Short mmCIF file of C-alpha atoms in Angstrom, two decimals:
data_model
loop_
_atom_site.label_atom_id
_atom_site.label_comp_id
_atom_site.label_asym_id
_atom_site.label_seq_id
_atom_site.Cartn_x
_atom_site.Cartn_y
_atom_site.Cartn_z
CA UNK A 1 0.00 0.00 0.00
CA UNK A 2 2.76 2.44 0.92
CA UNK A 3 4.63 1.69 -2.32
CA UNK A 4 1.48 2.48 -4.30
CA UNK A 5 1.05 5.79 -2.50
CA UNK A 6 4.69 6.73 -3.11
CA UNK A 7 4.51 5.87 -6.79
CA UNK A 8 1.27 7.86 -7.14
CA UNK A 9 2.84 10.89 -5.48
CA UNK A 10 5.90 10.68 -7.72
CA UNK A 11 3.69 10.53 -10.80
CA UNK A 12 1.81 13.58 -9.58
CA UNK A 13 5.10 15.45 -8.97
CA UNK A 14 6.32 14.55 -12.45
CA UNK A 15 3.05 15.80 -13.91
CA UNK A 16 3.36 19.10 -12.06
CA UNK A 17 6.96 19.50 -13.23
CA UNK A 18 5.92 18.83 -16.83
CA UNK A 19 3.13 21.42 -16.55
CA UNK A 20 5.55 23.98 -15.13
CA UNK A 21 8.08 23.30 -17.89
CA UNK A 22 5.34 23.53 -20.53
CA UNK A 23 4.05 26.84 -19.15
CA UNK A 24 7.59 28.21 -18.94
CA UNK A 25 8.21 27.15 -22.54
CA UNK A 26 4.96 28.81 -23.65
CA UNK A 27 5.90 31.96 -21.73
CA UNK A 28 9.27 32.10 -23.48
CA UNK A 29 7.59 31.37 -26.83
CA UNK A 30 5.25 34.35 -26.32
CA UNK A 31 7.89 36.63 -24.78
CA UNK A 32 10.44 36.29 -27.58
CA UNK A 33 8.21 37.77 -30.32
CA UNK A 34 7.15 40.57 -28.00
CA UNK A 35 10.78 41.42 -27.26
CA UNK A 36 11.58 41.31 -30.97
CA UNK A 37 8.69 43.63 -31.79
CA UNK A 38 9.74 45.97 -28.98
CA UNK A 39 13.31 46.10 -30.33
CA UNK A 40 12.07 46.80 -33.85
CA UNK A 41 9.75 49.59 -32.69
CA UNK A 42 12.47 51.14 -30.52
CA UNK A 43 14.95 50.94 -33.38
CA UNK A 44 12.61 52.56 -35.90
CA UNK A 45 11.69 55.29 -33.40
CA UNK A 46 15.35 56.30 -33.56
CA UNK A 47 15.45 56.12 -37.38
CA UNK A 48 14.75 59.61 -38.72
CA UNK A 49 14.58 58.54 -42.38
CA UNK A 50 11.95 55.91 -41.62
CA UNK A 51 9.91 58.26 -39.45
CA UNK A 52 9.72 61.06 -42.03
CA UNK A 53 8.99 58.56 -44.80
CA UNK A 54 6.14 57.15 -42.72
CA UNK A 55 4.90 60.69 -42.02
CA UNK A 56 4.93 61.47 -45.75
CA UNK A 57 2.89 58.33 -46.38
CA UNK A 58 0.35 59.26 -43.70
CA UNK A 59 -0.01 62.84 -44.96
CA UNK A 60 -0.52 61.53 -48.50
CA UNK A 61 -3.26 59.23 -47.18
CA UNK A 62 -4.86 62.25 -45.51
CA UNK A 63 -4.82 64.16 -48.83
CA UNK A 64 -6.38 61.15 -50.57
CA UNK A 65 -9.19 61.02 -48.00
CA UNK A 66 -9.81 64.75 -48.49
CA UNK A 67 -10.06 64.20 -52.25
CA UNK A 68 -12.46 61.28 -51.82
CA UNK A 69 -14.67 63.34 -49.50
CA UNK A 70 -14.81 66.35 -51.81
CA UNK A 71 -15.39 64.17 -54.87
CA UNK A 72 -18.19 61.87 -53.74
CA UNK A 73 -19.79 63.66 -50.79
CA UNK A 74 -21.72 66.84 -50.11
CA UNK A 75 -19.57 67.61 -47.07
CA UNK A 76 -17.88 71.01 -47.24
CA UNK A 77 -14.18 71.78 -47.07
CA UNK A 78 -14.65 73.58 -43.76
CA UNK A 79 -16.26 70.50 -42.22
CA UNK A 80 -13.31 68.42 -43.41
CA UNK A 81 -11.07 70.90 -41.62
CA UNK A 82 -13.20 71.19 -38.48
CA UNK A 83 -13.73 67.64 -37.25
CA UNK A 84 -10.15 66.29 -37.61
CA UNK A 85 -8.70 69.50 -36.15
CA UNK A 86 -10.98 69.24 -33.13
CA UNK A 87 -9.93 65.64 -32.58
CA UNK A 88 -6.24 66.50 -32.98
CA UNK A 89 -6.63 69.48 -30.64
CA UNK A 90 -8.17 67.26 -27.95
CA UNK A 91 -5.43 64.66 -28.35
CA UNK A 92 -2.75 67.35 -28.20
CA UNK A 93 -4.37 68.76 -25.07
CA UNK A 94 -4.18 65.31 -23.50
CA UNK A 95 -0.48 65.08 -24.37
CA UNK A 96 0.15 68.51 -22.89
CA UNK A 97 -1.66 67.46 -19.73
CA UNK A 98 0.39 64.26 -19.48
CA UNK A 99 3.87 65.36 -20.53
CA UNK A 100 3.80 69.14 -20.18
CA UNK A 101 1.95 71.84 -18.33
CA UNK A 102 -1.34 72.40 -20.14
CA UNK A 103 -1.44 75.95 -18.78
CA UNK A 104 1.83 76.69 -20.59
CA UNK A 105 -0.03 76.71 -23.88
CA UNK A 106 -2.32 79.46 -22.61
CA UNK A 107 0.25 81.37 -20.57
CA UNK A 108 2.70 81.36 -23.44
CA UNK A 109 0.52 83.47 -25.73
CA UNK A 110 -0.88 85.63 -22.97
CA UNK A 111 2.35 86.63 -21.27
CA UNK A 112 5.45 86.68 -23.46
CA UNK A 113 6.62 88.71 -26.41
CA UNK A 114 6.38 85.89 -28.95
CA UNK A 115 2.58 86.02 -28.86
CA UNK A 116 2.28 87.63 -32.29
CA UNK A 117 4.55 85.10 -34.00
CA UNK A 118 2.77 82.14 -32.43
CA UNK A 119 -0.70 83.29 -33.46
CA UNK A 120 0.63 84.34 -36.87
CA UNK A 121 2.10 80.88 -37.42
CA UNK A 122 -1.23 79.27 -36.57
CA UNK A 123 -3.10 81.70 -38.84
CA UNK A 124 -0.77 80.96 -41.76
CA UNK A 125 -1.22 77.24 -41.13
CA UNK A 126 -5.00 77.57 -41.13
CA UNK A 127 -4.93 79.61 -44.34
CA UNK A 128 -2.62 77.10 -46.02
CA UNK A 129 -4.87 74.20 -45.06
CA UNK A 130 -7.99 75.97 -46.32
CA UNK A 131 -6.49 76.86 -49.70
CA UNK A 132 -4.86 73.45 -50.08
CA UNK A 133 -8.11 71.58 -49.42
CA UNK A 134 -10.01 73.79 -51.87
CA UNK A 135 -7.34 73.19 -54.51
CA UNK A 136 -7.61 69.43 -53.92
CA UNK A 137 -11.35 69.75 -54.48
CA UNK A 138 -10.92 71.61 -57.78
CA UNK A 139 -7.96 69.86 -59.44
CA UNK A 140 -6.19 66.51 -59.67
CA UNK A 141 -4.67 65.31 -56.41
CA UNK A 142 -1.18 64.87 -57.86
CA UNK A 143 -1.13 68.41 -59.28
CA UNK A 144 -2.41 70.00 -56.06
CA UNK A 145 0.15 68.16 -53.91
CA UNK A 146 3.00 68.96 -56.31
CA UNK A 147 2.17 72.66 -56.39
CA UNK A 148 1.80 72.72 -52.61
CA UNK A 149 5.32 71.32 -52.28
CA UNK A 150 6.81 74.40 -53.83
CA UNK A 151 6.55 75.82 -50.30
CA UNK A 152 10.12 74.80 -49.25
CA UNK A 153 11.52 76.82 -52.15
CA UNK A 154 9.31 79.81 -51.34
CA UNK A 155 10.28 79.50 -47.67
CA UNK A 156 13.98 79.54 -48.58
CA UNK A 157 13.48 82.72 -50.61
CA UNK A 158 11.49 84.42 -47.84
CA UNK A 159 13.96 83.36 -45.15
CA UNK A 160 16.85 84.67 -47.21
CA UNK A 161 15.10 87.99 -47.82
CA UNK A 162 13.62 88.56 -44.34
CA UNK A 163 15.94 86.80 -41.89
CA UNK A 164 19.30 85.78 -43.30
CA UNK A 165 20.13 88.42 -45.88
CA UNK A 166 22.89 88.12 -48.46
CA UNK A 167 22.80 86.75 -51.98
CA UNK A 168 21.44 83.30 -52.88
CA UNK A 169 23.84 80.55 -53.91
CA UNK A 170 23.99 79.04 -57.39
CA UNK A 171 22.21 75.86 -56.30
CA UNK A 172 19.40 77.91 -54.75
CA UNK A 173 19.01 79.85 -57.99
CA UNK A 174 18.90 76.70 -60.08
CA UNK A 175 16.48 75.12 -57.61
CA UNK A 176 14.10 78.06 -57.84
CA UNK A 177 14.33 77.99 -61.64
CA UNK A 178 13.59 74.25 -61.72
CA UNK A 179 10.58 74.79 -59.46
CA UNK A 180 9.19 77.58 -61.65
CA UNK A 181 9.61 75.41 -64.75
CA UNK A 182 7.85 72.53 -62.98
CA UNK A 183 4.91 74.73 -62.00
CA UNK A 184 4.65 75.99 -65.59
CA UNK A 185 4.56 72.42 -66.94
CA UNK A 186 1.87 71.36 -64.48
CA UNK A 187 -0.21 74.42 -65.34
CA UNK A 188 -0.54 73.45 -69.01
CA UNK A 189 -4.24 72.61 -69.58
CA UNK A 190 -5.57 69.75 -71.68
CA UNK A 191 -7.55 72.20 -73.78
CA UNK A 192 -8.44 75.88 -73.86
CA UNK A 193 -11.85 75.29 -72.25
CA UNK A 194 -10.23 74.14 -69.00
CA UNK A 195 -7.71 76.96 -68.94
CA UNK A 196 -9.71 79.45 -66.86
CA UNK A 197 -10.82 76.92 -64.22
CA UNK A 198 -7.38 75.35 -63.99
CA UNK A 199 -5.68 78.73 -63.70
CA UNK A 200 -7.72 79.60 -60.61
CA UNK A 201 -7.02 76.17 -59.08
CA UNK A 202 -3.30 76.65 -59.68
CA UNK A 203 -3.54 80.06 -58.03
CA UNK A 204 -5.18 78.47 -54.96
CA UNK A 205 -2.58 75.70 -54.66
CA UNK A 206 0.30 78.15 -55.12
CA UNK A 207 -1.23 80.52 -52.57
CA UNK A 208 -1.46 77.60 -50.15
CA UNK A 209 2.25 76.97 -50.71
CA UNK A 210 3.02 80.64 -50.01
CA UNK A 211 0.98 80.56 -46.78
CA UNK A 212 2.71 77.35 -45.73
CA UNK A 213 6.10 78.92 -46.48
CA UNK A 214 5.17 81.91 -44.33
CA UNK A 215 4.35 79.48 -41.52
CA UNK A 216 7.81 77.89 -41.93
CA UNK A 217 9.53 81.27 -41.79
CA UNK A 218 7.51 82.23 -38.71
CA UNK A 219 8.65 79.07 -36.93
CA UNK A 220 12.21 79.90 -37.95
CA UNK A 221 11.82 83.39 -36.49
CA UNK A 222 10.56 81.83 -33.25
CA UNK A 223 13.60 79.55 -33.12
CA UNK A 224 15.91 82.54 -33.59
CA UNK A 225 14.12 84.28 -30.73
CA UNK A 226 14.66 81.19 -28.59
CA UNK A 227 18.44 81.52 -28.97
CA UNK A 228 18.50 84.80 -27.07
CA UNK A 229 15.37 84.25 -24.95
CA UNK A 230 14.88 80.51 -24.38
CA UNK A 231 12.38 81.12 -21.59
CA UNK A 232 9.82 82.54 -24.04
CA UNK A 233 10.24 79.90 -26.77
CA UNK A 234 7.20 77.65 -27.30
CA UNK A 235 7.59 73.91 -27.59
CA UNK A 236 6.58 72.03 -30.73
CA UNK A 237 3.61 70.60 -28.85
CA UNK A 238 2.40 74.09 -27.89
CA UNK A 239 2.71 75.26 -31.51
CA UNK A 240 0.71 72.25 -32.67
CA UNK A 241 -1.90 72.89 -29.97
CA UNK A 242 -2.41 76.47 -31.15
CA UNK A 243 -2.46 75.45 -34.81
CA UNK A 244 -5.32 72.99 -34.31
CA UNK A 245 -7.14 75.50 -32.11
CA UNK A 246 -7.00 78.24 -34.75
CA UNK A 247 -7.94 75.82 -37.55
CA UNK A 248 -10.94 74.61 -35.54
CA UNK A 249 -12.13 78.14 -34.79
CA UNK A 250 -11.60 79.20 -38.42
CA UNK A 251 -13.59 76.27 -39.79
CA UNK A 252 -16.29 76.43 -37.12
CA UNK A 253 -17.67 79.82 -38.20
CA UNK A 254 -18.59 78.89 -41.81
CA UNK A 255 -19.74 75.43 -40.72
CA UNK A 256 -22.21 76.83 -38.17
CA UNK A 257 -23.30 79.56 -40.59
CA UNK A 258 -23.98 76.98 -43.29
CA UNK A 259 -25.98 74.89 -40.82
CA UNK A 260 -28.23 77.87 -39.97
CA UNK A 261 -28.65 78.94 -43.60
CA UNK A 262 -29.34 75.43 -44.88
CA UNK A 263 -31.18 73.65 -42.12
CA UNK A 264 -31.96 70.69 -44.37
CA UNK A 265 -28.25 69.96 -44.81
CA UNK A 266 -27.00 70.23 -41.25
CA UNK A 267 -23.53 68.90 -40.44
CA UNK A 268 -24.96 65.98 -38.49
CA UNK A 269 -27.17 64.92 -41.39
CA UNK A 270 -24.30 64.95 -43.86
CA UNK A 271 -22.04 62.65 -41.84
CA UNK A 272 -22.81 59.09 -42.83
CA UNK A 273 -20.68 56.06 -42.08
CA UNK A 274 -18.55 56.66 -45.20
CA UNK A 275 -17.83 60.29 -44.32
CA UNK A 276 -17.21 59.46 -40.66
CA UNK A 277 -14.70 56.75 -41.56
CA UNK A 278 -12.77 59.06 -43.89
CA UNK A 279 -12.77 61.89 -41.33
CA UNK A 280 -11.40 59.54 -38.68
CA UNK A 281 -8.70 58.43 -41.13
CA UNK A 282 -7.77 62.08 -41.72
CA UNK A 283 -7.61 62.70 -37.97
CA UNK A 284 -5.40 59.68 -37.27
CA UNK A 285 -3.16 60.40 -40.28
CA UNK A 286 -2.69 64.06 -39.36
CA UNK A 287 -2.04 63.41 -35.68
CA UNK A 288 0.34 60.46 -36.15
CA UNK A 289 1.99 62.06 -39.18
CA UNK A 290 2.72 65.27 -37.29
CA UNK A 291 4.09 63.28 -34.34
CA UNK A 292 6.39 61.23 -36.59
CA UNK A 293 7.46 64.31 -38.55
CA UNK A 294 8.41 66.23 -35.40
CA UNK A 295 10.36 63.23 -34.09
CA UNK A 296 12.09 62.75 -37.45
CA UNK A 297 13.25 66.36 -37.64
CA UNK A 298 14.75 65.93 -34.17
CA UNK A 299 16.94 63.08 -35.46
CA UNK A 300 18.10 64.26 -38.89
CA UNK A 301 18.80 67.59 -40.54
CA UNK A 302 16.07 69.76 -42.00
CA UNK A 303 17.64 69.27 -45.43
CA UNK A 304 17.30 65.52 -45.47
CA UNK A 305 13.90 65.75 -43.82
CA UNK A 306 12.54 68.18 -46.40
CA UNK A 307 13.91 66.06 -49.24
CA UNK A 308 12.37 62.87 -47.84
CA UNK A 309 9.05 64.59 -47.19
CA UNK A 310 8.76 65.26 -50.95
CA UNK A 311 7.81 61.57 -51.18
CA UNK A 312 4.27 62.87 -50.77
CA UNK A 313 4.40 63.91 -54.43
CA UNK A 314 5.19 60.34 -55.51
CA UNK A 315 2.49 58.93 -53.24
CA UNK A 316 -0.01 61.42 -54.70
CA UNK A 317 0.72 60.17 -58.23
CA UNK A 318 0.21 56.60 -57.03
CA UNK A 319 -3.10 57.34 -55.24
CA UNK A 320 -4.35 59.37 -58.19
CA UNK A 321 -3.75 56.48 -60.56
CA UNK A 322 -4.93 53.68 -58.26
CA UNK A 323 -8.03 55.09 -56.56
CA UNK A 324 -9.06 58.10 -58.64
CA UNK A 325 -8.25 56.57 -62.05
CA UNK A 326 -6.73 59.81 -63.25
CA UNK A 327 -4.64 59.80 -66.40
CA UNK A 328 -1.02 60.86 -65.96
CA UNK A 329 0.28 63.14 -68.70
CA UNK A 330 3.91 63.43 -69.66
CA UNK A 331 3.88 67.16 -68.82
CA UNK A 332 2.66 66.35 -65.28
CA UNK A 333 5.43 63.83 -64.68
CA UNK A 334 8.16 66.14 -65.98
CA UNK A 335 6.75 69.07 -64.01
CA UNK A 336 6.55 67.08 -60.77
CA UNK A 337 10.11 65.81 -61.26
CA UNK A 338 11.28 69.38 -61.84
CA UNK A 339 9.59 70.58 -58.64
CA UNK A 340 11.13 67.74 -56.61
CA UNK A 341 14.55 68.54 -58.08
CA UNK A 342 14.15 72.23 -57.24
CA UNK A 343 13.15 71.47 -53.64
CA UNK A 344 16.16 69.18 -53.16
CA UNK A 345 18.58 71.73 -54.66
CA UNK A 346 17.31 74.52 -52.41
CA UNK A 347 17.28 72.22 -49.36
CA UNK A 348 20.89 71.13 -49.80
CA UNK A 349 21.94 74.71 -50.47
CA UNK A 350 20.28 75.83 -47.22
CA UNK A 351 22.01 72.99 -45.37
CA UNK A 352 25.43 74.10 -46.59
CA UNK A 353 24.80 77.69 -45.52
CA UNK A 354 23.58 76.59 -42.09
CA UNK A 355 26.68 74.46 -41.54
CA UNK A 356 28.94 77.35 -42.52
CA UNK A 357 27.17 79.64 -40.07
CA UNK A 358 27.51 77.03 -37.32
CA UNK A 359 31.24 76.61 -38.05
CA UNK A 360 31.83 80.33 -37.87
#
C-alpha cells in the first residue's frame, strides 16, 4: 500500500513539473516575439529617415481622404477641416496634460513677447490648409500636392530675404528655376476650355504653398528668438496645440453659418458612415503624421527631412492612378520631377549655408 502511495505521489510530482516546464516554454515562446517587436519599434523610433517617410505616407493618405470626400460627398471643405482639427486638438491637449503643463499653452501666448509670432504661425497654417483643401477639391490630387510642395523653395526665398540676408547661392538659384519650370509644366491645360478653371485652381494651390512657407519662416523666427530668450520659446507641442485650435475656430464659423442657412443639410445629417470613416482616417493620419514628422526632424537635418518629405508627391501620383483613375500626362510627370529637383537643390543649399554659419 505504501509503495502504491509513493509511486502515485511521484507521478503527480512529475506531472506538475511537466506542466511547469510547458508553461515556462509557452511563456518564453510568447515573450520572444514581444521582445523582438519591442526592439524593432524602438529601433525605428530612432530612425529619422523611416519616421519622415512614414509621415509622408500618412499625410498623403490624408490628402487622398480629403479628395475622396470632396469628390463623392456633399460635405464642405470647412467641415473636413473642423472635425479632424478638433480631434487633434483634444489629443494634443491630453499630451500637454500628461507630458507638459497644459497651462503653458495658454500662458505662453498671454504673457510673453512671442505672442504675435505664435498666433501668426497658426493663422498661416489655417490659411494654407484651407487653400490646399479647396485646390484638392478643384484639381487633380497629384497636381495640387506637387504645387503645394513648392513651399520649401518659397520658404527659402522668404527666409533669405527677411531673416538671413545676403545673396542666394547658385544651387538655390537653379532650384528656384527648376521649381518655376515645374509649375509651368503642371499648369498646361488639356484644352483651352479648362484653362480658366485650372488657372484659378493653380492660383489656390500656389497661394497655399506661399501661406505654408510663411508658416515655416515664422517658426524659424521663433527659433531665432529662442536663442537669445529661451524662456519665451514655445515647444513644438504648444505650436501644434495652437495650430489645431486656430484651424478649428476658423472652420467652425462657416460650418455653423452653413448649418443655420441650410437647415436641411445640417452637419450631423451629412455625416454618414462613409464620411465618418474618412474623417477619422484624416484625424489619425494628421495626428500620427505630425508626431512622426516632429520626431524625425529631431533626429536628422532639416535638409534631409525636407527632401524625404517630398515623397508625398510620388504617393499622390500613385493614389491618383490607383483610386481616382486619373490619367497621368507626360507634362505632369516632368513638371513634378522638376519641382522635386528644385526642392532638393534649395534644401541642400540651405544645409550648406547653415553648416557654414555654425562653423563660424
